[in-house]
Amino acid sequence: MYSFANDYSEGAHPRILEAMMNTNLEQNPGYGKDGHCERAAGLIRKECGREDIDVHFIPGGTQTNLLAIARALRPHEAVISAETGHINCHETGAVEATGHKILTIPSADGKIHAAEVSKLIRQHNAEFTVHPKLVYLSNTTELGTQYTKQELEELSHLCRLNHLYLFLDGARLASALTNASNDITLEDLAALTDLFYIGGTKNGALFGEALVIVNPELKSHFRYHLKQRGAMLAKGWLLGLQFETLFTDGLYYELGQHANEMAGILRAGFKDCGFSFLSDTASNQIFPIVSAKLAETLAKEYTFETERVFDNGDMAIRFVTSWATPEKAVRDFVSYLKNCN
Amino acid sequence: MYSFANDYSEGAHPRILEAMMNTNLEQNPGYGKDGHCERAAGLIRKECGREDIDVHFIPGGTQTNLLAIARALRPHEAVISAETGHINCHETGAVEATGHKILTIPSADGKIHAAEVSKLIRQHNAEFTVHPKLVYLSNTTELGTQYTKQELEELSHLCRLNHLYLFLDGARLASALTNASNDITLEDLAALTDLFYIGGTKNGALFGEALVIVNPELKSHFRYHLKQRGAMLAKGWLLGLQFETLFTDGLYYELGQHANEMAGILRAGFKDCGFSFLSDTASNQIFPIVSAKLAETLAKEYTFETERVFDNGDMAIRFVTSWATPEKAVRDFVSYLKNCN
Amino acid sequence: MYSFANDYSEGAHPRILEAMMNTNLEQNPGYGKDGHCERAAGLIRKECGREDIDVHFIPGGTQTNLLAIARALRPHEAVISAETGHINCHETGAVEATGHKILTIPSADGKIHAAEVSKLIRQHNAEFTVHPKLVYLSNTTELGTQYTKQELEELSHLCRLNHLYLFLDGARLASALTNASNDITLEDLAALTDLFYIGGTKNGALFGEALVIVNPELKSHFRYHLKQRGAMLAKGWLLGLQFETLFTDGLYYELGQHANEMAGILRAGFKDCGFSFLSDTASNQIFPIVSAKLAETLAKEYTFETERVFDNGDMAIRFVTSWATPEKAVRDFVSYLKNCN
Amino acid sequence: MYSFANDYSEGAHPRILEAMMNTNLEQNPGYGKDGHCERAAGLIRKECGREDIDVHFIPGGTQTNLLAIARALRPHEAVISAETGHINCHETGAVEATGHKILTIPSADGKIHAAEVSKLIRQHNAEFTVHPKLVYLSNTTELGTQYTKQELEELSHLCRLNHLYLFLDGARLASALTNASNDITLEDLAALTDLFYIGGTKNGALFGEALVIVNPELKSHFRYHLKQRGAMLAKGWLLGLQFETLFTDGLYYELGQHANEMAGILRAGFKDCGFSFLSDTASNQIFPIVSAKLAETLAKEYTFETERVFDNGDMAIRFVTSWATPEKAVRDFVSYLKNCN
């Protein structure tokens, strides 16, 4: 039984484990005030093409989202997100638990656009409604889609005109930055957003996300917030060490690219068999639409998630690949699929 | 420069790293719903002598404290803690950030007693004050001291009479359970408290605490809270794997005992030189009181923290040992101390 | 310029002012522990046909909503509301500020139904989503519509089956209970909901709402919550005194009925002129749909709100009547309307 | 049985009730956007000697405190207060419920001083502690004492140097500003604090406090906060109307002065009999120390509160006078006291 259920089913890339072994008995200062974190931050600053950004390493994605948002907002301020956004559907109300409402925009493909944000802002301009102050995006999105540079520029422009912060959740940023459809770089993100994060958990780390704070208004006292929300890891160098490894010799990109290539083989397999997809992706997630019967047959040998069930009984099922997916596994799957079909 | 600054300066015990290496490419379900977590929970249940307890694995201690407390309390309810309690002084207001007041009891040695709790409850019985509902202890305490079984029994009895929850923070529980002065077992904790945690971070794990929920009132939906506060690790089996290793062949106790023995050598060294201590400990923390001049000399070769500065300029300084402290390091230090003195 | 903008444009019914004058120099205990509050609670218990309910008097409606909801919910629990619900659109995120997400149901007429609630519950049954625990209704709704007894019974039944609380916001309950289409009594509300409130502000009081808590689980320590949220009025007897007056000689119902009758005259006037309405109401709010030109003309002599602007430029405008609306004012308006048309 | 239990036992000053009667059928815009609020704000601006301040009218004191503090602070920031401060002891954890810790300074007389604040700031300068950001004072204090202008200047100076906000709770400000020991004016408060409030509830209003925001950083979007916390009264003009009346012809000061004079007669009575006091006050609260036996005798005819019970059984009891206290009541009490003694 092989699992395509997600991109965090295995441990860490061997180079990361090796770095941990090699440094295991080093004595490091706690709480992220160590040399590994400092070097990792330096590598990320270089990749972003600027020195004036803060980098914080945080164990998990939900933590990173709630921290970034709660740091940025005053009590009366709200977040704008796609209805399908991770913070809206998959984090058990973590943002609301910090006191903030999420205003949602319906989205078929997981993305939101400047015009929709603009409309929603105009609808919330009275003191008996919350005050929209931050736009939340993910790239790639929950549906595996991704933003173009132009879309991001339009959102960024709108946010700046309207004094909103733009925050990009990059849990799957490696897959976004390294696929064939992408025209965005880390430099672009540092130029166009106020803060964003570079996901490690879903790209070869044991755990860890790197939050990049660009907007100077959001920098001060961030470490107090880290500690208050329980997100300041005692052995913080473990986070730095992992990102140091990921951003040495391009490993971060290499792993994203591998995941994308493996998904590409699956995608081609489904296309060859004539299946359509719930969303049009170039990343490490695909959502083919299959009959319930085929889904059942596939589930005998493979693990995957069901994204949606249609009225006619057909299903959109989700396959996710990762840095750890062997080419043999995807080729075997395609053969199996072709036999089933 | 050797550091006695704390017990989380190094990585993990080699057996833990080895377990990680060996399982690195296993495909595990995410979020703690895997076999390692299940087995680790089973080992802890066995150690506690009962099957009817829930065990949750959480990346860090502040998270564990805020989760346990926020799960237990209604908005108008408050925590009782020693003034020196970790939640009161060292967690950046994490408990208050979840909406709850901490009522404090002054404490010279870090411990609180049933009579003091009883008095404080009587002082807070009107609707314009918060309603005390949970007593927070740590064992060992911030000052390295520890509770006797009788003290715990008295607190437990008082809490049950008054419908208060008793929560014990066991970040340094391994050191507490394995030193010469201890008369408490995990079975006792499961019998006397409503919930408590077994610290991994300070006892040989890369990270991780095991929260044990005994009181059935506090069990339901706890995983929702985990997710909401960003404490549900994606690769959750990493936590289970570490506790599985710690509770195999008594490693957890072995590491605590080693830390205590290393502290014992330091303690004896200071005693031999005639120093007194801020608190009377049998655990892995000692707080000798030295002149500012001596502290400065020691700081040339060793890292440690200053706990308190007295009016006459003398200082209580803190030395902490761990599973990773080599006997040579403590013997070298004692020699250095004797030379300085 | 006469205002139909809302039902809280004037002070209090003369009998209420008179009661205030007559008791002004009475010395009363503070915080609602006085004889007036006790008598008012008794009158409301009698009206509800049962003695086993708690009654609390609270200065305002938003306070009452946030208090009722925050008292009822644990951190991971959520509210279900119509998308148009007052708590979702008109209270500046007050519920989210207490930490809870609102899950919404689209609604054309402001009402929600058991089948929709049932579907939403089934969609939120995993630990990465919030846990729906309370259904929020208002009667009449934001669009002036109202529930039938059968609809309430179905919602109540569903909630009990699924362990959800049912909470009814009765800011405009007087208008709901006294119009021609109504088949619900206070006794029904006490039988079918877990808690509900009887609005005073919009029915002749200077300010004040009476929260009725039926479900014993929600009763304890409610006054602590009142104080904590700043809702325990120092001169609390002022609230009791007003409800004592409203529930003496049926004044509460009399005022609701008057408001409904005045709205009926407006409604008939618009109908006579051939206008349709955004929602079908029998209560003190009407939402005729008129051309922008007519709206402009009406606005020269009358104040009212715009509820919605349609693509063709037509508008749904809102007229609200109250206990204080003189019959002459509505008759004058109808004449003016007929002249304009 | 006459009550000296507090200064909010009666309704409103007759001029206020009269104003309500006279305007009862005026149609006013809701939520404080009416002419009465505007005029009242103007009168307060004039009294403060400056036009560049914002004035908001809020139903109650606890609401005002929690709103002012929650508006001013970021999640990691904390309040500094006397241990006896109203927000620390008498508001059921209202400040903590908004997420903020209160750091306390022990105080025998209810006041805190610049040197103590300075020390506490120095003790809280690390990221594992909360960040002190606002100093909370009350004038008069819970023990009826009051600040001198010099003390306020020192606190103000310290706060500005250290980037802390200074907030003064003026629930009993009328009594503070009008007694013989006072050397402070509203102009001084507007010059020395960042925000403060002028209490109405305890000085002749039915309810209501006027929050004055001086610091421009704290002004924006305050009305959103009012609404979110349920503190924006629907018939908001009732608040404006009361303050309009209080600040016409000096009524506000006149009422404070009367309360002080009545307390002066009580104070002199106790002094004549040789009693000492818990605190040295010139305001409308006195705390004579009496035997338990005398307290019992007094309680047969009068209502008052017990502030403290000493080890020898003696008690500090509290007498409070108000705008409504008749001279006959205090003279009668003094006679009764002299007879008892």
PDB file of N, CA and C in Angstrom, chain B residues 233-263:
ATOM      1  N   LEU B 233       1.463  18.578  15.319  1.00  0.00           N
ATOM      2  CA  LEU B 233       2.577  18.461  14.387  1.00  0.00           C
ATOM      3  C   LEU B 233       2.179  17.623  13.171  1.00  0.00           C
ATOM      4  N   ALA B 234       2.489  18.116  11.955  1.00  0.00           N
ATOM      5  CA  ALA B 234       2.149  17.362  10.741  1.00  0.00           C
ATOM      6  C   ALA B 234       2.783  15.970  10.800  1.00  0.00           C
ATOM      7  N   LYS B 235       4.083  15.923  11.004  1.00  0.00           N
ATOM      8  CA  LYS B 235       4.771  14.622  11.105  1.00  0.00           C
ATOM      9  C   LYS B 235       4.765  14.193  12.571  1.00  0.00           C
ATOM     10  N   GLY B 236       3.572  13.993  13.078  1.00  0.00           N
ATOM     11  CA  GLY B 236       3.378  13.756  14.507  1.00  0.00           C
ATOM     12  C   GLY B 236       4.062  12.510  15.024  1.00  0.00           C
ATOM     13  N   TRP B 237       4.311  11.552  14.123  1.00  0.00           N
ATOM     14  CA  TRP B 237       4.973  10.323  14.597  1.00  0.00           C
ATOM     15  C   TRP B 237       6.360  10.596  15.153  1.00  0.00           C
ATOM     16  N   LEU B 238       6.956  11.752  14.760  1.00  0.00           N
ATOM     17  CA  LEU B 238       8.282  12.081  15.309  1.00  0.00           C
ATOM     18  C   LEU B 238       8.218  12.234  16.825  1.00  0.00           C
ATOM     19  N   LEU B 239       7.101  12.726  17.326  1.00  0.00           N
ATOM     20  CA  LEU B 239       6.928  12.848  18.768  1.00  0.00           C
ATOM     21  C   LEU B 239       6.719  11.471  19.392  1.00  0.00           C
ATOM     22  N   GLY B 240       5.853  10.683  18.770  1.00  0.00           N
ATOM     23  CA  GLY B 240       5.596   9.352  19.302  1.00  0.00           C
ATOM     24  C   GLY B 240       6.867   8.514  19.334  1.00  0.00           C
ATOM     25  N   LEU B 241       7.625   8.604  18.254  1.00  0.00           N
ATOM     26  CA  LEU B 241       8.861   7.822  18.137  1.00  0.00           C
ATOM     27  C   LEU B 241       9.831   8.151  19.267  1.00  0.00           C
ATOM     28  N   GLN B 242       9.924   9.425  19.608  1.00  0.00           N
ATOM     29  CA  GLN B 242      10.854   9.823  20.659  1.00  0.00           C
ATOM     30  C   GLN B 242      10.415   9.289  22.025  1.00  0.00           C
ATOM     31  N   PHE B 243       9.117   9.374  22.308  1.00  0.00           N
ATOM     32  CA  PHE B 243       8.654   8.863  23.603  1.00  0.00           C
ATOM     33  C   PHE B 243       8.644   7.336  23.638  1.00  0.00           C
ATOM     34  N   GLU B 244       8.425   6.737  22.482  1.00  0.00           N
ATOM     35  CA  GLU B 244       8.540   5.272  22.380  1.00  0.00           C
ATOM     36  C   GLU B 244       9.956   4.857  22.786  1.00  0.00           C
ATOM     37  N   THR B 245      10.932   5.590  22.293  1.00  0.00           N
ATOM     38  CA  THR B 245      12.331   5.280  22.619  1.00  0.00           C
ATOM     39  C   THR B 245      12.614   5.569  24.091  1.00  0.00           C
ATOM     40  N   LEU B 246      12.139   6.705  24.578  1.00  0.00           N
ATOM     41  CA  LEU B 246      12.422   7.074  25.972  1.00  0.00           C
ATOM     42  C   LEU B 246      11.822   6.079  26.961  1.00  0.00           C
ATOM     43  N   PHE B 247      10.647   5.542  26.614  1.00  0.00           N
ATOM     44  CA  PHE B 247      10.020   4.609  27.554  1.00  0.00           C
ATOM     45  C   PHE B 247      10.280   3.137  27.204  1.00  0.00           C
ATOM     46  N   THR B 248      11.335   2.915  26.428  1.00  0.00           N
ATOM     47  CA  THR B 248      11.796   1.550  26.188  1.00  0.00           C
ATOM     48  C   THR B 248      13.075   1.340  27.002  1.00  0.00           C
ATOM     49  N   ASP B 249      13.133   0.256  27.733  1.00  0.00           N
ATOM     50  CA  ASP B 249      14.325  -0.085  28.545  1.00  0.00           C
ATOM     51  C   ASP B 249      14.676   1.018  29.536  1.00  0.00           C
ATOM     52  N   GLY B 250      13.687   1.772  29.977  1.00  0.00           N
ATOM     53  CA  GLY B 250      13.921   2.735  31.054  1.00  0.00           C
ATOM     54  C   GLY B 250      14.816   3.908  30.692  1.00  0.00           C
ATOM     55  N   LEU B 251      14.947   4.202  29.393  1.00  0.00           N
ATOM     56  CA  LEU B 251      15.852   5.290  29.003  1.00  0.00           C
ATOM     57  C   LEU B 251      15.460   6.614  29.646  1.00  0.00           C
ATOM     58  N   TYR B 252      14.162   6.874  29.727  1.00  0.00           N
ATOM     59  CA  TYR B 252      13.686   8.135  30.311  1.00  0.00           C
ATOM     60  C   TYR B 252      14.254   8.351  31.713  1.00  0.00           C
ATOM     61  N   TYR B 253      14.183   7.312  32.529  1.00  0.00           N
ATOM     62  CA  TYR B 253      14.683   7.417  33.907  1.00  0.00           C
ATOM     63  C   TYR B 253      16.200   7.482  33.952  1.00  0.00           C
ATOM     64  N   GLU B 254      16.823   6.691  33.083  1.00  0.00           N
ATOM     65  CA  GLU B 254      18.287   6.641  33.044  1.00  0.00           C
ATOM     66  C   GLU B 254      18.876   8.033  32.771  1.00  0.00           C
ATOM     67  N   LEU B 255      18.233   8.746  31.835  1.00  0.00           N
ATOM     68  CA  LEU B 255      18.750  10.071  31.480  1.00  0.00           C
ATOM     69  C   LEU B 255      18.547  11.057  32.623  1.00  0.00           C
ATOM     70  N   GLY B 256      17.395  10.966  33.292  1.00  0.00           N
ATOM     71  CA  GLY B 256      17.146  11.845  34.445  1.00  0.00           C
ATOM     72  C   GLY B 256      18.161  11.595  35.544  1.00  0.00           C
ATOM     73  N   GLN B 257      18.410  10.327  35.771  1.00  0.00           N
ATOM     74  CA  GLN B 257      19.348   9.968  36.835  1.00  0.00           C
ATOM     75  C   GLN B 257      20.754  10.489  36.533  1.00  0.00           C
ATOM     76  N   HIS B 258      21.171  10.348  35.272  1.00  0.00           N
ATOM     77  CA  HIS B 258      22.493  10.847  34.905  1.00  0.00           C
ATOM     78  C   HIS B 258      22.603  12.347  35.164  1.00  0.00           C
ATOM     79  N   ALA B 259      21.581  13.086  34.742  1.00  0.00           N
ATOM     80  CA  ALA B 259      21.598  14.540  34.966  1.00  0.00           C
ATOM     81  C   ALA B 259      21.724  14.844  36.454  1.00  0.00           C
ATOM     82  N   ASN B 260      20.968  14.117  37.267  1.00  0.00           N
ATOM     83  CA  ASN B 260      21.024  14.344  38.714  1.00  0.00           C
ATOM     84  C   ASN B 260      22.414  14.048  39.282  1.00  0.00           C
ATOM     85  N   GLU B 261      23.005  12.972  38.812  1.00  0.00           N
ATOM     86  CA  GLU B 261      24.341  12.622  39.313  1.00  0.00           C
ATOM     87  C   GLU B 261      25.360  13.689  38.944  1.00  0.00           C
ATOM     88  N   MET B 262      25.248  14.191  37.721  1.00  0.00           N
ATOM     89  CA  MET B 262      26.201  15.241  37.313  1.00  0.00           C
ATOM     90  C   MET B 262      25.990  16.502  38.164  1.00  0.00           C
ATOM     91  N   ALA B 263      24.760  16.850  38.442  1.00  0.00           N
ATOM     92  CA  ALA B 263      24.495  17.999  39.300  1.00  0.00           C
ATOM     93  C   ALA B 263      25.013  17.746  40.710  1.00  0.00           C
TER      94      ALA B 263
END
